[in-house]
Amino acid sequence: MTDYANEVANDLLEIGAVKFSPEAPFTWASGIKSPIYTDNRMTIGFPKVRENTYCGLTELIKASYPDVEIIGGVATAGIPHAAWVADQLKKPMIYVRSKPKDHGAGCQTEGANVTNHKVVLIDDLISTGGSVLAAAKAVEKGGNVLGIVSIFSYELLAGVKNFESANLTFKSLTTYSQLMALAVSRGDLAADQIETLNEWKKQPEKWQAN
């Protein structure tokens, strides 16, 4: 049986989708400075990588949410993965915009009718969970969101708390801790940088840009 979690973690490092820079942190749109930058959109450009990714997500959903009836993609990064997973599972699909359209019927959710159906949403990564939880709220106006799956999770405490407050669970194919450990074993990350990376995960707000 393929260990998709490890395969995908290695893939992300191999294609440069994950970059570590403890000495010169990246700045997120939120203003938080981070020693890691993750661009999982890159996965769609590599046939074997995207296959490992959607197969891993498919297995994760089958194991964690076997009652799923509809697969949903969070715009925009979750949409291609949701399409591949929905095809693998032979399930209907939806995608969820960040906000309702300002014209036409004003829909925020497109595709299958979610009313009284069990939905699993897919996003590319989980940080604090804000965007995907907003998408879940939109789906839950008629449907039942069983949970969220993602390619990667930063494992931030803020994200865990936000999901708990929303009474939703999430599962990720790969995690921050797993990627750090693999990066060290591959030689992509020096062992003495781990302490800085661990401190950031515990208290990312301390890195906030001035």
PDB file of C-alpha atoms in Angstrom:
ATOM      1  CA  MET A   1       0.000   0.000   0.000  1.00  0.00           C
ATOM      2  CA  THR A   2       1.376   3.394  -0.998  1.00  0.00           C
ATOM      3  CA  ASP A   3       2.253   5.782   1.829  1.00  0.00           C
ATOM      4  CA  TYR A   4       0.740   8.821   0.132  1.00  0.00           C
ATOM      5  CA  ALA A   5       1.398  11.111   3.091  1.00  0.00           C
ATOM      6  CA  ASN A   6       5.140  10.551   2.845  1.00  0.00           C
ATOM      7  CA  GLU A   7       5.082  10.563  -0.953  1.00  0.00           C
ATOM      8  CA  VAL A   8       3.304  13.907  -1.091  1.00  0.00           C
ATOM      9  CA  ALA A   9       5.500  15.437   1.616  1.00  0.00           C
ATOM     10  CA  ASN A  10       8.542  14.459  -0.425  1.00  0.00           C
ATOM     11  CA  ASP A  11       6.885  15.702  -3.630  1.00  0.00           C
ATOM     12  CA  LEU A  12       6.231  19.133  -2.136  1.00  0.00           C
ATOM     13  CA  LEU A  13       9.874  19.504  -1.184  1.00  0.00           C
ATOM     14  CA  GLU A  14      11.109  18.053  -4.463  1.00  0.00           C
ATOM     15  CA  ILE A  15       9.191  20.505  -6.667  1.00  0.00           C
ATOM     16  CA  GLY A  16       9.929  23.484  -4.433  1.00  0.00           C
ATOM     17  CA  ALA A  17       6.343  23.997  -3.299  1.00  0.00           C
ATOM     18  CA  VAL A  18       7.591  24.339   0.276  1.00  0.00           C
ATOM     19  CA  LYS A  19      10.356  26.758   1.114  1.00  0.00           C
ATOM     20  CA  PHE A  20      11.999  27.305   4.513  1.00  0.00           C
ATOM     21  CA  SER A  21      13.661  30.604   5.402  1.00  0.00           C
ATOM     22  CA  PRO A  22      14.071  31.071   9.180  1.00  0.00           C
ATOM     23  CA  GLU A  23      16.732  33.749   8.732  1.00  0.00           C
ATOM     24  CA  ALA A  24      14.689  35.896   6.301  1.00  0.00           C
ATOM     25  CA  PRO A  25      11.010  35.090   6.977  1.00  0.00           C
ATOM     26  CA  PHE A  26       8.266  35.399   4.398  1.00  0.00           C
ATOM     27  CA  THR A  27       5.380  37.790   5.059  1.00  0.00           C
ATOM     28  CA  TRP A  28       1.817  36.546   4.675  1.00  0.00           C
ATOM     29  CA  ALA A  29      -1.039  38.766   3.557  1.00  0.00           C
ATOM     30  CA  SER A  30      -2.239  38.799   7.183  1.00  0.00           C
ATOM     31  CA  GLY A  31       0.983  40.519   8.239  1.00  0.00           C
ATOM     32  CA  ILE A  32       2.347  37.444   9.967  1.00  0.00           C
ATOM     33  CA  LYS A  33       5.969  36.690   9.210  1.00  0.00           C
ATOM     34  CA  SER A  34       6.666  33.012   8.664  1.00  0.00           C
ATOM     35  CA  PRO A  35       9.805  30.892   8.229  1.00  0.00           C
ATOM     36  CA  ILE A  36       7.898  28.687   5.789  1.00  0.00           C
ATOM     37  CA  TYR A  37       6.088  29.365   2.528  1.00  0.00           C
ATOM     38  CA  THR A  38       3.844  26.765   0.933  1.00  0.00           C
ATOM     39  CA  ASP A  39       2.501  26.972  -2.621  1.00  0.00           C
ATOM     40  CA  ASN A  40       0.503  23.803  -3.197  1.00  0.00           C
ATOM     41  CA  ARG A  41      -0.882  25.212  -6.451  1.00  0.00           C
ATOM     42  CA  MET A  42       2.357  23.998  -7.988  1.00  0.00           C
ATOM     43  CA  THR A  43       1.223  20.382  -7.600  1.00  0.00           C
ATOM     44  CA  ILE A  44      -1.159  20.586 -10.549  1.00  0.00           C
ATOM     45  CA  GLY A  45       1.775  21.171 -12.898  1.00  0.00           C
ATOM     46  CA  PHE A  46       3.365  17.774 -12.261  1.00  0.00           C
ATOM     47  CA  PRO A  47       1.370  14.701 -13.403  1.00  0.00           C
ATOM     48  CA  LYS A  48       2.844  12.214 -10.906  1.00  0.00           C
ATOM     49  CA  VAL A  49       2.708  14.711  -8.043  1.00  0.00           C
ATOM     50  CA  ARG A  50      -0.929  15.562  -8.653  1.00  0.00           C
ATOM     51  CA  GLU A  51      -1.735  11.841  -8.948  1.00  0.00           C
ATOM     52  CA  ASN A  52      -0.100  11.137  -5.585  1.00  0.00           C
ATOM     53  CA  THR A  53      -1.999  14.091  -4.151  1.00  0.00           C
ATOM     54  CA  TYR A  54      -5.485  13.190  -5.331  1.00  0.00           C
ATOM     55  CA  CYS A  55      -4.970   9.502  -4.550  1.00  0.00           C
ATOM     56  CA  GLY A  56      -3.829  10.431  -1.055  1.00  0.00           C
ATOM     57  CA  LEU A  57      -6.793  12.745  -0.528  1.00  0.00           C
ATOM     58  CA  THR A  58      -9.129  10.054  -1.826  1.00  0.00           C
ATOM     59  CA  GLU A  59      -7.788   7.490   0.645  1.00  0.00           C
ATOM     60  CA  LEU A  60      -7.966  10.047   3.452  1.00  0.00           C
ATOM     61  CA  ILE A  61     -11.620  10.782   2.736  1.00  0.00           C
ATOM     62  CA  LYS A  62     -12.522   7.100   2.427  1.00  0.00           C
ATOM     63  CA  ALA A  63     -10.939   6.419   5.824  1.00  0.00           C
ATOM     64  CA  SER A  64     -12.170   9.521   7.661  1.00  0.00           C
ATOM     65  CA  TYR A  65     -15.518  10.355   6.054  1.00  0.00           C
ATOM     66  CA  PRO A  66     -16.884   7.165   4.461  1.00  0.00           C
ATOM     67  CA  ASP A  67     -20.447   8.536   4.387  1.00  0.00           C
ATOM     68  CA  VAL A  68     -19.574  11.430   2.065  1.00  0.00           C
ATOM     69  CA  GLU A  69     -22.038  12.074  -0.738  1.00  0.00           C
ATOM     70  CA  ILE A  70     -20.574  15.183  -2.403  1.00  0.00           C
ATOM     71  CA  ILE A  71     -16.987  16.388  -2.808  1.00  0.00           C
ATOM     72  CA  GLY A  72     -16.443  20.127  -2.620  1.00  0.00           C
ATOM     73  CA  GLY A  73     -13.527  22.317  -3.650  1.00  0.00           C
ATOM     74  CA  VAL A  74     -12.757  25.642  -1.990  1.00  0.00           C
ATOM     75  CA  ALA A  75     -11.964  28.312  -4.577  1.00  0.00           C
ATOM     76  CA  THR A  76      -9.569  28.471  -6.058  1.00  0.00           C
ATOM     77  CA  ALA A  77      -6.794  26.111  -4.989  1.00  0.00           C
ATOM     78  CA  GLY A  78      -9.077  23.312  -3.829  1.00  0.00           C
ATOM     79  CA  ILE A  79     -11.069  23.049  -7.054  1.00  0.00           C
ATOM     80  CA  PRO A  80      -8.770  20.896  -9.236  1.00  0.00           C
ATOM     81  CA  HIS A  81      -8.105  18.441  -6.419  1.00  0.00           C
ATOM     82  CA  ALA A  82     -11.816  18.166  -5.656  1.00  0.00           C
ATOM     83  CA  ALA A  83     -12.468  17.373  -9.323  1.00  0.00           C
ATOM     84  CA  TRP A  84      -9.920  14.543  -9.367  1.00  0.00           C
ATOM     85  CA  VAL A  85     -11.108  13.139  -6.019  1.00  0.00           C
ATOM     86  CA  ALA A  86     -14.773  13.315  -7.055  1.00  0.00           C
ATOM     87  CA  ASP A  87     -13.850  11.386 -10.188  1.00  0.00           C
ATOM     88  CA  GLN A  88     -11.979   8.761  -8.175  1.00  0.00           C
ATOM     89  CA  LEU A  89     -14.913   8.309  -5.794  1.00  0.00           C
ATOM     90  CA  LYS A  90     -17.561   8.626  -8.502  1.00  0.00           C
ATOM     91  CA  LYS A  91     -19.295  11.325  -6.473  1.00  0.00           C
ATOM     92  CA  PRO A  92     -20.997  14.596  -7.435  1.00  0.00           C
ATOM     93  CA  MET A  93     -18.918  17.739  -6.998  1.00  0.00           C
ATOM     94  CA  ILE A  94     -19.340  21.365  -5.989  1.00  0.00           C
ATOM     95  CA  TYR A  95     -17.066  24.331  -5.627  1.00  0.00           C
ATOM     96  CA  VAL A  96     -17.473  27.216  -3.217  1.00  0.00           C
ATOM     97  CA  ARG A  97     -16.588  30.832  -3.988  1.00  0.00           C
ATOM     98  CA  SER A  98     -15.092  33.128  -1.363  1.00  0.00           C
ATOM     99  CA  LYS A  99     -18.292  35.191  -1.593  1.00  0.00           C
ATOM    100  CA  PRO A 100     -21.596  35.028  -3.489  1.00  0.00           C
ATOM    101  CA  LYS A 101     -21.682  36.285  -7.066  1.00  0.00           C
ATOM    102  CA  ASP A 102     -22.799  39.908  -7.380  1.00  0.00           C
ATOM    103  CA  HIS A 103     -24.864  39.097 -10.465  1.00  0.00           C
ATOM    104  CA  GLY A 104     -27.239  36.454 -11.776  1.00  0.00           C
ATOM    105  CA  ALA A 105     -28.627  34.190  -9.068  1.00  0.00           C
ATOM    106  CA  GLY A 106     -25.957  35.334  -6.603  1.00  0.00           C
ATOM    107  CA  CYS A 107     -24.754  31.781  -5.947  1.00  0.00           C
ATOM    108  CA  GLN A 108     -21.761  31.024  -3.754  1.00  0.00           C
ATOM    109  CA  THR A 109     -21.896  27.239  -4.203  1.00  0.00           C
ATOM    110  CA  GLU A 110     -21.883  25.777  -7.710  1.00  0.00           C
ATOM    111  CA  GLY A 111     -22.413  22.257  -8.994  1.00  0.00           C
ATOM    112  CA  ALA A 112     -24.461  19.551  -7.278  1.00  0.00           C
ATOM    113  CA  ASN A 113     -27.401  20.377  -5.026  1.00  0.00           C
ATOM    114  CA  VAL A 114     -26.090  20.103  -1.458  1.00  0.00           C
ATOM    115  CA  THR A 115     -29.480  20.251   0.267  1.00  0.00           C
ATOM    116  CA  ASN A 116     -29.680  17.447   2.824  1.00  0.00           C
ATOM    117  CA  HIS A 117     -26.471  15.885   1.502  1.00  0.00           C
ATOM    118  CA  LYS A 118     -23.194  15.071   3.258  1.00  0.00           C
ATOM    119  CA  VAL A 119     -20.262  17.097   1.942  1.00  0.00           C
ATOM    120  CA  VAL A 120     -16.500  16.966   2.418  1.00  0.00           C
ATOM    121  CA  LEU A 121     -14.593  20.107   1.426  1.00  0.00           C
ATOM    122  CA  ILE A 122     -11.063  20.102   0.016  1.00  0.00           C
ATOM    123  CA  ASP A 123      -8.591  22.970   0.305  1.00  0.00           C
ATOM    124  CA  ASP A 124      -4.904  23.085  -0.528  1.00  0.00           C
ATOM    125  CA  LEU A 125      -3.744  23.995   2.971  1.00  0.00           C
ATOM    126  CA  ILE A 126      -4.947  24.853   6.457  1.00  0.00           C
ATOM    127  CA  SER A 127      -3.421  27.704   8.457  1.00  0.00           C
ATOM    128  CA  THR A 128      -5.999  29.382  10.708  1.00  0.00           C
ATOM    129  CA  GLY A 129      -8.890  27.862   8.746  1.00  0.00           C
ATOM    130  CA  GLY A 130     -10.647  31.145   8.008  1.00  0.00           C
ATOM    131  CA  SER A 131     -11.366  30.706   4.298  1.00  0.00           C
ATOM    132  CA  VAL A 132     -12.373  27.059   4.389  1.00  0.00           C
ATOM    133  CA  LEU A 133     -14.598  27.563   7.441  1.00  0.00           C
ATOM    134  CA  ALA A 134     -16.335  30.416   5.616  1.00  0.00           C
ATOM    135  CA  ALA A 135     -16.893  28.020   2.703  1.00  0.00           C
ATOM    136  CA  ALA A 136     -18.259  25.389   5.077  1.00  0.00           C
ATOM    137  CA  LYS A 137     -20.680  27.928   6.524  1.00  0.00           C
ATOM    138  CA  ALA A 138     -21.984  28.658   3.024  1.00  0.00           C
ATOM    139  CA  VAL A 139     -22.492  24.952   2.280  1.00  0.00           C
ATOM    140  CA  GLU A 140     -24.232  24.379   5.601  1.00  0.00           C
ATOM    141  CA  LYS A 141     -27.051  26.703   4.626  1.00  0.00           C
ATOM    142  CA  GLY A 142     -28.550  23.600   3.039  1.00  0.00           C
ATOM    143  CA  GLY A 143     -26.053  20.786   3.293  1.00  0.00           C
ATOM    144  CA  ASN A 144     -24.167  18.927   6.010  1.00  0.00           C
ATOM    145  CA  VAL A 145     -20.383  19.366   6.046  1.00  0.00           C
ATOM    146  CA  LEU A 146     -18.822  16.202   7.464  1.00  0.00           C
ATOM    147  CA  GLY A 147     -15.351  17.712   7.587  1.00  0.00           C
ATOM    148  CA  ILE A 148     -12.452  19.293   5.735  1.00  0.00           C
ATOM    149  CA  VAL A 149      -9.416  17.703   4.111  1.00  0.00           C
ATOM    150  CA  SER A 150      -6.313  19.445   2.838  1.00  0.00           C
ATOM    151  CA  ILE A 151      -2.990  18.647   1.269  1.00  0.00           C
ATOM    152  CA  PHE A 152      -1.066  20.380   4.051  1.00  0.00           C
ATOM    153  CA  SER A 153      -1.615  21.795   7.539  1.00  0.00           C
ATOM    154  CA  TYR A 154       0.539  24.286   9.408  1.00  0.00           C
ATOM    155  CA  GLU A 155      -0.732  22.707  12.672  1.00  0.00           C
ATOM    156  CA  LEU A 156      -1.338  26.146  14.166  1.00  0.00           C
ATOM    157  CA  LEU A 157      -3.170  26.301  17.479  1.00  0.00           C
ATOM    158  CA  ALA A 158      -5.364  29.100  16.131  1.00  0.00           C
ATOM    159  CA  GLY A 159      -6.570  26.801  13.379  1.00  0.00           C
ATOM    160  CA  VAL A 160      -7.353  23.986  15.800  1.00  0.00           C
ATOM    161  CA  LYS A 161      -9.353  26.360  17.989  1.00  0.00           C
ATOM    162  CA  ASN A 162     -11.261  27.802  15.034  1.00  0.00           C
ATOM    163  CA  PHE A 163     -12.307  24.343  13.869  1.00  0.00           C
ATOM    164  CA  GLU A 164     -13.361  23.407  17.383  1.00  0.00           C
ATOM    165  CA  SER A 165     -15.467  26.558  17.610  1.00  0.00           C
ATOM    166  CA  ALA A 166     -17.111  25.681  14.288  1.00  0.00           C
ATOM    167  CA  ASN A 167     -17.688  22.103  15.515  1.00  0.00           C
ATOM    168  CA  LEU A 168     -15.894  20.729  12.453  1.00  0.00           C
ATOM    169  CA  THR A 169     -12.971  18.352  12.018  1.00  0.00           C
ATOM    170  CA  PHE A 170     -10.144  18.519   9.514  1.00  0.00           C
ATOM    171  CA  LYS A 171      -7.631  16.008   8.216  1.00  0.00           C
ATOM    172  CA  SER A 172      -4.461  16.826   6.313  1.00  0.00           C
ATOM    173  CA  LEU A 173      -2.416  14.618   4.035  1.00  0.00           C
ATOM    174  CA  THR A 174       0.858  16.157   5.205  1.00  0.00           C
ATOM    175  CA  THR A 175       1.759  18.393   8.135  1.00  0.00           C
ATOM    176  CA  TYR A 176       4.254  21.028   9.156  1.00  0.00           C
ATOM    177  CA  SER A 177       6.008  18.624  11.542  1.00  0.00           C
ATOM    178  CA  GLN A 178       6.252  15.891   8.930  1.00  0.00           C
ATOM    179  CA  LEU A 179       7.704  18.243   6.326  1.00  0.00           C
ATOM    180  CA  MET A 180      10.289  19.601   8.754  1.00  0.00           C
ATOM    181  CA  ALA A 181      11.434  16.107   9.729  1.00  0.00           C
ATOM    182  CA  LEU A 182      11.629  15.010   6.100  1.00  0.00           C
ATOM    183  CA  ALA A 183      13.480  18.188   5.096  1.00  0.00           C
ATOM    184  CA  VAL A 184      16.130  17.480   7.736  1.00  0.00           C
ATOM    185  CA  SER A 185      16.536  13.877   6.579  1.00  0.00           C
ATOM    186  CA  ARG A 186      16.830  15.036   2.942  1.00  0.00           C
ATOM    187  CA  GLY A 187      19.362  17.697   3.832  1.00  0.00           C
ATOM    188  CA  ASP A 188      17.029  20.538   2.797  1.00  0.00           C
ATOM    189  CA  LEU A 189      16.919  21.972   6.306  1.00  0.00           C
ATOM    190  CA  ALA A 190      19.686  22.200   8.870  1.00  0.00           C
ATOM    191  CA  ALA A 191      18.945  20.590  12.233  1.00  0.00           C
ATOM    192  CA  ASP A 192      19.833  23.829  14.057  1.00  0.00           C
ATOM    193  CA  GLN A 193      16.986  25.632  12.232  1.00  0.00           C
ATOM    194  CA  ILE A 194      14.345  23.346  13.721  1.00  0.00           C
ATOM    195  CA  GLU A 195      14.140  25.241  17.017  1.00  0.00           C
ATOM    196  CA  THR A 196      13.234  28.471  15.223  1.00  0.00           C
ATOM    197  CA  LEU A 197      10.620  26.677  13.126  1.00  0.00           C
ATOM    198  CA  ASN A 198       9.100  25.021  16.191  1.00  0.00           C
ATOM    199  CA  GLU A 199       8.939  28.329  18.056  1.00  0.00           C
ATOM    200  CA  TRP A 200       7.115  29.929  15.146  1.00  0.00           C
ATOM    201  CA  LYS A 201       4.492  27.183  15.107  1.00  0.00           C
ATOM    202  CA  LYS A 202       3.858  27.675  18.828  1.00  0.00           C
ATOM    203  CA  GLN A 203       3.547  31.476  18.685  1.00  0.00           C
ATOM    204  CA  PRO A 204       3.339  32.795  15.106  1.00  0.00           C
ATOM    205  CA  GLU A 205       1.787  36.059  16.312  1.00  0.00           C
ATOM    206  CA  LYS A 206       5.163  37.053  17.774  1.00  0.00           C
ATOM    207  CA  TRP A 207       6.495  37.236  14.231  1.00  0.00           C
ATOM    208  CA  GLN A 208       3.905  39.764  13.124  1.00  0.00           C
ATOM    209  CA  ALA A 209       5.239  42.386  10.751  1.00  0.00           C
ATOM    210  CA  ASN A 210       5.477  45.947  12.046  1.00  0.00           C
TER     211      ASN A 210
END
